[in-house]
Tab-separated table of C-alpha atoms in Angstrom:
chain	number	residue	atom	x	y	z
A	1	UNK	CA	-16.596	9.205	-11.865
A	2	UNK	CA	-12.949	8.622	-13.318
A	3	UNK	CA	-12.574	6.380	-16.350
A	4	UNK	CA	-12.603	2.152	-15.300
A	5	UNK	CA	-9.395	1.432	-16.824
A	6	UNK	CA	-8.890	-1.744	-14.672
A	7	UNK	CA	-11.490	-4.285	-14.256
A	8	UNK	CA	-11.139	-7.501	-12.157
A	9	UNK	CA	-13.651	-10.343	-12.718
A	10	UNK	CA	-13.002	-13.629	-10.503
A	11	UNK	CA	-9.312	-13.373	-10.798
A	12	UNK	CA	-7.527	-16.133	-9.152
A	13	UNK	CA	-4.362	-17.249	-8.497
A	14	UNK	CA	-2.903	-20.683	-6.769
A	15	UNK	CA	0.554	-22.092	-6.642
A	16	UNK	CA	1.170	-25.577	-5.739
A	17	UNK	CA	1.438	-26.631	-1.834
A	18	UNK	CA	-0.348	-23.860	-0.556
A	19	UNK	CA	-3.832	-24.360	1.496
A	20	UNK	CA	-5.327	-21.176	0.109
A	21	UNK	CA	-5.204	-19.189	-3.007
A	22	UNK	CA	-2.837	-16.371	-3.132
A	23	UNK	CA	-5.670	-14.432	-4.785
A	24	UNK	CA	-8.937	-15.606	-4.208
A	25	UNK	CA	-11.813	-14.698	-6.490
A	26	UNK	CA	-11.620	-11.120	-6.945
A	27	UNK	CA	-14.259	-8.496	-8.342
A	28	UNK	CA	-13.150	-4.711	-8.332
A	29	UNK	CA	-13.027	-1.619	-10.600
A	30	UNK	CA	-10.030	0.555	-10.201
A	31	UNK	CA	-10.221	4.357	-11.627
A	32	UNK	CA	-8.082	6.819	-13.053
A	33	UNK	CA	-7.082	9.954	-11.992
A	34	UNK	CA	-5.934	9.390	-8.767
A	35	UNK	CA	-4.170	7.007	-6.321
A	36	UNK	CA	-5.695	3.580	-5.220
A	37	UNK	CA	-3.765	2.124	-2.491
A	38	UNK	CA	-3.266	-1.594	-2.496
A	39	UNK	CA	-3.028	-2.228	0.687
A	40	UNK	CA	-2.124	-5.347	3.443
A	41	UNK	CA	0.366	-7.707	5.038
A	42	UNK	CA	3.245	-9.519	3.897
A	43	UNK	CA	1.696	-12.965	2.148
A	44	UNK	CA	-1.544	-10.969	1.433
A	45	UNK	CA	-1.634	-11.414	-2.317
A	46	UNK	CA	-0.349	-7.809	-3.685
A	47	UNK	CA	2.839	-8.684	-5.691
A	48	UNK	CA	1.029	-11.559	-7.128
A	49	UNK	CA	-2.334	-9.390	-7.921
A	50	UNK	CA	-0.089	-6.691	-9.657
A	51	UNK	CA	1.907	-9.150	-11.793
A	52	UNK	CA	-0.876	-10.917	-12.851
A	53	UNK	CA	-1.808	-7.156	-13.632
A	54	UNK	CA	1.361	-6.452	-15.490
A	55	UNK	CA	1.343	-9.641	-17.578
A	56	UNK	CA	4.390	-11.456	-16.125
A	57	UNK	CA	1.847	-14.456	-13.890
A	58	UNK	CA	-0.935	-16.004	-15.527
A	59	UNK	CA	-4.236	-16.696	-13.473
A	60	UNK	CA	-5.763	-19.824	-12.858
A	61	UNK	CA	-9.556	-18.475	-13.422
A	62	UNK	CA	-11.342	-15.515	-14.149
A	63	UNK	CA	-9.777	-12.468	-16.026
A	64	UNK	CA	-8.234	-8.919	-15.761
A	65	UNK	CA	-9.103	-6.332	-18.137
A	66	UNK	CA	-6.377	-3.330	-18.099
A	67	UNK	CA	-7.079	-0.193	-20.604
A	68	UNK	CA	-9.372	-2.534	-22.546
A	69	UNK	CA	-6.707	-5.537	-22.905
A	70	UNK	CA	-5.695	-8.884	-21.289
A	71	UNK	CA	-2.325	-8.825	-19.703
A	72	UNK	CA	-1.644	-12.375	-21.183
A	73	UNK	CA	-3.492	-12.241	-24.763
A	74	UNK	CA	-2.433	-8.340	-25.248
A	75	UNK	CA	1.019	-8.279	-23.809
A	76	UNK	CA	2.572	-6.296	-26.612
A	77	UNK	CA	-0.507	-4.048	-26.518
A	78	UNK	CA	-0.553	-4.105	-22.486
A	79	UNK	CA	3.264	-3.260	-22.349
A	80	UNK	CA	3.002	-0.097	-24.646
A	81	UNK	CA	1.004	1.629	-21.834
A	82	UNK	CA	1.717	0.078	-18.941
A	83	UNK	CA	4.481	0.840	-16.505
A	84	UNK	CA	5.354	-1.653	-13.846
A	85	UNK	CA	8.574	-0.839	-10.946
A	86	UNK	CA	8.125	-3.973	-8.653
A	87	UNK	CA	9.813	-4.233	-5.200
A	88	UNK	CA	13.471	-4.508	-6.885
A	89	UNK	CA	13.538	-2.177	-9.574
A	90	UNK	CA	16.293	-3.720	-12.132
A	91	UNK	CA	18.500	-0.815	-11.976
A	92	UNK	CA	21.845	-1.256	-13.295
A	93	UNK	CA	24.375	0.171	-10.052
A	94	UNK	CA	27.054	0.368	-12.224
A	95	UNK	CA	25.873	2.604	-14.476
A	96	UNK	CA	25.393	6.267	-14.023
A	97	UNK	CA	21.607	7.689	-13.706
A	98	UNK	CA	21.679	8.620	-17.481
A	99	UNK	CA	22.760	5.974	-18.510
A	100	UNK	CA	20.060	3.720	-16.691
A	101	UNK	CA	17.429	6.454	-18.235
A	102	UNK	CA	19.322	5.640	-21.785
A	103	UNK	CA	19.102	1.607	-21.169
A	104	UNK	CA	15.442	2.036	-20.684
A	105	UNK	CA	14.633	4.537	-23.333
A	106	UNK	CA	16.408	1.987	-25.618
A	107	UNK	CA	14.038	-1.071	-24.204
A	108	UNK	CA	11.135	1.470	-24.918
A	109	UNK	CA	12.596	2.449	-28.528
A	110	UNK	CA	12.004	6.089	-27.509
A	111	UNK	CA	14.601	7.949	-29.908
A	112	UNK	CA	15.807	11.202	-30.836
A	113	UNK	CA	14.050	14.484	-30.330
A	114	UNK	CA	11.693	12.350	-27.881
A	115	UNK	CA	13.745	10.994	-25.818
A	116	UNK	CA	15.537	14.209	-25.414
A	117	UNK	CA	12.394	15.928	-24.389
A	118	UNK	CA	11.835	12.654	-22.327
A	119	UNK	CA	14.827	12.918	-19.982
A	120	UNK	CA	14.533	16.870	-20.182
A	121	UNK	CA	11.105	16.213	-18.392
A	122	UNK	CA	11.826	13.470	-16.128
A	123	UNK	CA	15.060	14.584	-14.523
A	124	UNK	CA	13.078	18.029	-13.802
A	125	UNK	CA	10.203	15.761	-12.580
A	126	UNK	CA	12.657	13.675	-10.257
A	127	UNK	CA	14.898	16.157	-9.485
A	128	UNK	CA	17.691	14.333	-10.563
A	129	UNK	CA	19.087	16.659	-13.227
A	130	UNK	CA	22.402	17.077	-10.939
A	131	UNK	CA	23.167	13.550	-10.328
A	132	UNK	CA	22.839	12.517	-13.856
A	133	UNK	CA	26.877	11.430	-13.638
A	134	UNK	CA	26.464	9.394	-10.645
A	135	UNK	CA	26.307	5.876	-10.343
A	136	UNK	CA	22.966	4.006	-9.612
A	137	UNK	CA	24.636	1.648	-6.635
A	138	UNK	CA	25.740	4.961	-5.097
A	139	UNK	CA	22.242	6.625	-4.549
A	140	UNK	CA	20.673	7.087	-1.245
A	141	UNK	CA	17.371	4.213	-0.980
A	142	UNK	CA	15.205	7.405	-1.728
A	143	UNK	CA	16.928	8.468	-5.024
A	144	UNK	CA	16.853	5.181	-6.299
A	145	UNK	CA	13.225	4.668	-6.008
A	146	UNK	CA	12.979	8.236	-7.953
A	147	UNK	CA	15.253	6.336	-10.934
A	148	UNK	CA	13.184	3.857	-10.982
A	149	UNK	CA	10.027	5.725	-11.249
A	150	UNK	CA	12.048	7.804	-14.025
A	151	UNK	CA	12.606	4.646	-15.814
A	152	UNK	CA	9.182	3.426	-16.046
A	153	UNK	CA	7.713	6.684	-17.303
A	154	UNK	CA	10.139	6.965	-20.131
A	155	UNK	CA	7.444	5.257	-22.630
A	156	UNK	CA	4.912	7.850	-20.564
A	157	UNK	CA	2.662	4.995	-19.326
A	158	UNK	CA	-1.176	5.355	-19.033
A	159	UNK	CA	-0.746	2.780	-15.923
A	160	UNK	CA	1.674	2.532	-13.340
A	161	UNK	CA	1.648	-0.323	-11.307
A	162	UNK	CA	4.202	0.380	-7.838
A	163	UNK	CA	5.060	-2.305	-5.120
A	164	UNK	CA	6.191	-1.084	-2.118
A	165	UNK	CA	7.556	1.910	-3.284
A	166	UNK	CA	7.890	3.207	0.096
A	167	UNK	CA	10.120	0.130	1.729
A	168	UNK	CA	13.397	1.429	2.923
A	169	UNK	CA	12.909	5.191	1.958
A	170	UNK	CA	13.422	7.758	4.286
A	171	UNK	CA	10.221	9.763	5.068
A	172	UNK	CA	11.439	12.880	3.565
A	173	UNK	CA	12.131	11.055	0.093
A	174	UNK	CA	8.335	8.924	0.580
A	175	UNK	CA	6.682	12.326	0.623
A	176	UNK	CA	8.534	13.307	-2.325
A	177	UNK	CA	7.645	10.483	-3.901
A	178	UNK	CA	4.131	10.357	-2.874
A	179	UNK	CA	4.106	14.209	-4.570
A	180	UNK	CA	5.275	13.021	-7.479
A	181	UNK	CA	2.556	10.362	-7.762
A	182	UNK	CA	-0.249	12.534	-7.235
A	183	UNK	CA	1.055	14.696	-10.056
A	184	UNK	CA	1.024	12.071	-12.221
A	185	UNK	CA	-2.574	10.779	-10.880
A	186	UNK	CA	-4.100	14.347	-11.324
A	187	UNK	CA	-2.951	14.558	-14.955
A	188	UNK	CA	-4.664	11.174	-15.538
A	189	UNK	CA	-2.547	8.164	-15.124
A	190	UNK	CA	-3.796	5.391	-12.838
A	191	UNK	CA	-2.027	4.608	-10.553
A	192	UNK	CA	-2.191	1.567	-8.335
A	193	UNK	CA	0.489	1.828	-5.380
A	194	UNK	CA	1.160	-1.802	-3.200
A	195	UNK	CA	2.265	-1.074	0.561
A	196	UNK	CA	1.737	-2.395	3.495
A	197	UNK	CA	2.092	1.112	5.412
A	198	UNK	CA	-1.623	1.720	6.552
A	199	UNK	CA	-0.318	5.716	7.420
A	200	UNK	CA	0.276	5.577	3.328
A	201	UNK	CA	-2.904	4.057	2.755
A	202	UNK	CA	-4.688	7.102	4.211
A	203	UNK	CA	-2.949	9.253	1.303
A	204	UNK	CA	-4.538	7.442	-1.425
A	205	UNK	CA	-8.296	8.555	-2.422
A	206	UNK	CA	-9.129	4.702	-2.884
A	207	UNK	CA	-7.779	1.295	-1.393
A	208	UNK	CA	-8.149	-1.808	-1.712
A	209	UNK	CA	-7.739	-3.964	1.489
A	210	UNK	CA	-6.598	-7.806	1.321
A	211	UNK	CA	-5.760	-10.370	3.516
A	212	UNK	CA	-4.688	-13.629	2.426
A	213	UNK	CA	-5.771	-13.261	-0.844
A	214	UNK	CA	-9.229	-11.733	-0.179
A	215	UNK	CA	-10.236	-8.445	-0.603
A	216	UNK	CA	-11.857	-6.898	2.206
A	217	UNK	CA	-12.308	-4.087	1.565
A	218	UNK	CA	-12.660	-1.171	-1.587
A	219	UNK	CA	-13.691	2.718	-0.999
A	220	UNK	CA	-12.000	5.415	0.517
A	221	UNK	CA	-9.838	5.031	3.697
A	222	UNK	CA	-11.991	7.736	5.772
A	223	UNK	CA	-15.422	6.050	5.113
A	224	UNK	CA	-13.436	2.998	6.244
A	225	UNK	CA	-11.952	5.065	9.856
A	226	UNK	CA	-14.928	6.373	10.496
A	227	UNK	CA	-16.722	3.291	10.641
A	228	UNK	CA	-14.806	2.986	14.127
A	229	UNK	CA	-15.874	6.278	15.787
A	230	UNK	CA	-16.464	6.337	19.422
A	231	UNK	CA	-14.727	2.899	19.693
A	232	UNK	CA	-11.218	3.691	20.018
A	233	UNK	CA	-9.745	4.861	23.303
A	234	UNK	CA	-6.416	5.041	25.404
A	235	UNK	CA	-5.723	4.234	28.680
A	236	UNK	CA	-3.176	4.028	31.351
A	237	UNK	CA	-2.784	3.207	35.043
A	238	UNK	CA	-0.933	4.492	37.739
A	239	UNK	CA	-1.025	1.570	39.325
A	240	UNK	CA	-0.044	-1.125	36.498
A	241	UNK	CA	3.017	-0.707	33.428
A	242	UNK	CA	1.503	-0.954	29.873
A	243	UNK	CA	1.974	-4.667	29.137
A	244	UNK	CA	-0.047	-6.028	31.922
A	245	UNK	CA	-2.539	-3.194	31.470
A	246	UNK	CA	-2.291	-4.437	27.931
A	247	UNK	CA	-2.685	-8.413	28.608
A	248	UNK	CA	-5.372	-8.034	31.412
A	249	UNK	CA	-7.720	-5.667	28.631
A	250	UNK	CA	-7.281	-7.993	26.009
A	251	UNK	CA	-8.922	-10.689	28.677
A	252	UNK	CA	-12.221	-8.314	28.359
A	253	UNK	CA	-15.028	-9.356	26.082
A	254	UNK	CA	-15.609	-6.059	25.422
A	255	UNK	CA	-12.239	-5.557	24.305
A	256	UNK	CA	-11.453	-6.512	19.923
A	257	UNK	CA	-8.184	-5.456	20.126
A	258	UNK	CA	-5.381	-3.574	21.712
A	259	UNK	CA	-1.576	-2.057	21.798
A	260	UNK	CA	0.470	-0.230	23.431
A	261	UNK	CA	0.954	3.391	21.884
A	262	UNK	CA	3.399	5.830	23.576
A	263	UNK	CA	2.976	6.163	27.078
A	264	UNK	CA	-1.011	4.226	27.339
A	265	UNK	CA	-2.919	1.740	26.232
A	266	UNK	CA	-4.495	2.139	23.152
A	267	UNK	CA	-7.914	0.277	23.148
A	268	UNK	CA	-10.491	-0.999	20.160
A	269	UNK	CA	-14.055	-2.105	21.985
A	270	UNK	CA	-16.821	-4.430	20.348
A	271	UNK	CA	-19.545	-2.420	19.346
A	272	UNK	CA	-22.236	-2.689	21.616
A	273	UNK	CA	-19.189	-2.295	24.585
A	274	UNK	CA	-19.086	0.876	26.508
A	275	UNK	CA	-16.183	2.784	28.688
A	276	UNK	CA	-17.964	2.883	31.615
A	277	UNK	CA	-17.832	-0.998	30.815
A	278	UNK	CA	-14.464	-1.055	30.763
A	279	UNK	CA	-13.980	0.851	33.903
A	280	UNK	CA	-16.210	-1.358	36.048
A	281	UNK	CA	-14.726	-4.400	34.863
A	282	UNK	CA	-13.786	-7.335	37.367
A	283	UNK	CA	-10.215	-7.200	37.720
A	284	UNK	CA	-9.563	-3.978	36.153
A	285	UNK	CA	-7.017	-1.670	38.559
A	286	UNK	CA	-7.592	2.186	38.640
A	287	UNK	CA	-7.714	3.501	34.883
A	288	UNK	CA	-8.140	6.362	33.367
A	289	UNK	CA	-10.060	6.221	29.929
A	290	UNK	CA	-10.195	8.555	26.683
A	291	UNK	CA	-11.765	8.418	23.696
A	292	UNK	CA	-9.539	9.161	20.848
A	293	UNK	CA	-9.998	9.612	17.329
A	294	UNK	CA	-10.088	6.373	15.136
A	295	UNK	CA	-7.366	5.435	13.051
A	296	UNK	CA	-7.268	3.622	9.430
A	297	UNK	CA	-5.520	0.420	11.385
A	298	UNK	CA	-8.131	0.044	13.820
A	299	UNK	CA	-10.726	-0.536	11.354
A	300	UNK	CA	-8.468	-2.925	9.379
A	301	UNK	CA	-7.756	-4.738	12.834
A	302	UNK	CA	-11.487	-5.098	13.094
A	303	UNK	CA	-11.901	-6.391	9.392
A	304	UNK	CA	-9.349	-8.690	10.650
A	305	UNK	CA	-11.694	-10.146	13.487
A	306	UNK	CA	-9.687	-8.307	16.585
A	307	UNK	CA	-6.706	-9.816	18.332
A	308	UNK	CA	-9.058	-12.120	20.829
A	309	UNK	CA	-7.044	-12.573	24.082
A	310	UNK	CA	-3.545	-12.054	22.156
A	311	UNK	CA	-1.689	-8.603	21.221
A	312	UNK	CA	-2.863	-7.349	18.003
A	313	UNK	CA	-2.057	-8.849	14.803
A	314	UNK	CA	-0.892	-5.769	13.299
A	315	UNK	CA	2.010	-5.930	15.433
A	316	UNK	CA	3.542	-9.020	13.404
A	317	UNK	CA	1.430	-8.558	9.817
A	318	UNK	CA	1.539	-4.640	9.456
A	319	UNK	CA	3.611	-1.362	9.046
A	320	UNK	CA	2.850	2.159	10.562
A	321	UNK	CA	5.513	5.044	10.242
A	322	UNK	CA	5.675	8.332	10.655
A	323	UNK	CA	6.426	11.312	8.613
């Protein structure tokens, strides 16, 4: 097993008028040496978990141990080795890309030969070397996000804390991104990436799954999916469109959740529930009834506690995309 580099011990977080904590009590171990996934809704408790993580939020009980120190007690320590690129990165837009790589270098105090070999590296790395004139505020969404990655690795950071890297990128930049990451996860960096994209979740090797400031879950996202196999099925009518298909399933006790994907129904059952259930239920117009192969969502929909007799909650909570 990787290195623990991050250790998590009760850590809580509150902030005044709110019924629940955004981070309740947590306990988890995050590795090195490859990608954990932090993973779940807007409100869910990820920004606040990471900047407790980088230093920048104190808790209100237990503690956080990253690389040995306490973000809070060991800032100066913490900050040497740590690299943090939160949702908006502070990129300077009018200044060029080398001369945001120079501002940071400076913040850093990386100097002379180093730094050269620093921006030699990272512009390779980001494939930015022929942009290295152009403004910042000029960049496409997905060359931005590669800046700011450049500019937190230019004090070559043991951790690198990401949130939402993958908000407003097009899917040809996220997978060059999400190659990039891996890189740097294979070489030893941990690497602790916020989203609430459940298709990026299933790139990471490890994820950690909250809700409202709990963690539900922490292992790999295919121990997670396959927890749901032979429970996840699609079905359409030729005698009924999608929605009421949709409305009258979610009526079924058998049924924890459903939505509408492509052209059918896409269906979640309880587990002791059956298809031949489902095709014999009262009320239930002439169907036609697959299995289908599980998906990462469908287990978090179930951690979730279904959608009950309403469309699912990942509609309004959660992200899915493609490519």
């Amino acid at each position: 097993m990787s290195e623990a580099v991050i250790t998590l011990n009760g850590l809580t977080k509150r902030f005044a008028g709110m019924d629940k904590p955004a981070v309740a009590p947590l306990d988890c171990t995050i590795h090195s040496g490859y990608v954990t996934g932090l993973v779940g809704p807007d409100g869910a408790g990820k920004t606040t978990l990471m900047r407790m993580l980088a230093g920048l939020l104190k808790a209100d009980g237990g503690n956080a141990s990253v690389l040995g120190f306490d973000p809070i007690q060991n800032d100066s320590e913490l900050h040497a080795v740590l690299g943090y690129m939160p949702q908006k990165f502070g990129l300077y837009e009018d200044l060029t890309v080398m001369e945001n790589l120079n501002l940071y270098a400076d913040l850093r105090s990386v100097t002379g030969e180093t730094r050269e070999k620093t921006f030699a590296r990272l512009l390779e790395f980001t494939a930015l070397g022929p942009f290295t004139g152009r403004l910042a505020g000029i960049l496409s969404g997905g060359m931005k996000e590669k800046l700011g990655l450049g500019c937190t690795l230019v004090g070559e950071p043991k951790v690198l804390l990401l949130d939402e890297p993958g908000v407003g990128v097009d899917p040809s930049s996220r997978r060059e991104l999400w190659q990039m990451v891996h890189e740097l996860a294979g070489d030893g960096m941990l690497i602790l990436w916020s989203t609430s994209y459940l298709d990026e979740a299933e790139q990471c090797r490890d994820v950690l799954l909250m809700n409202e400031g709990e963690l539900l879950y922490q292992g790999e996202p295919k121990a997670l999916t396959q927890t749901m196999a032979g429970r996840s099925f699609l079905m359409s009518s030729p005698q009924e469109n999608n929605r009421k298909l949709l409305q009258r399933a979610l009526r079924l006790p058998q049924v924890s959740d459903g939505m509408i994907q492509g052209r059918s129904v896409r269906l979640i059952l309880k587990k002791e529930a059956t298809a031949a259930d489902i095709r014999q239920a009262e009320g239930m117009p002439e169907i036609t009834l697959n299995e289908t192969a599980p998906r990462c969502e469908d287990a978090f929909i179930e951690l979730l506690g279904g959608a009950g007799t309403s469309e699912s909650p990942l509609g309004s909570i959660l992200h899915t995309v493609e490519g």
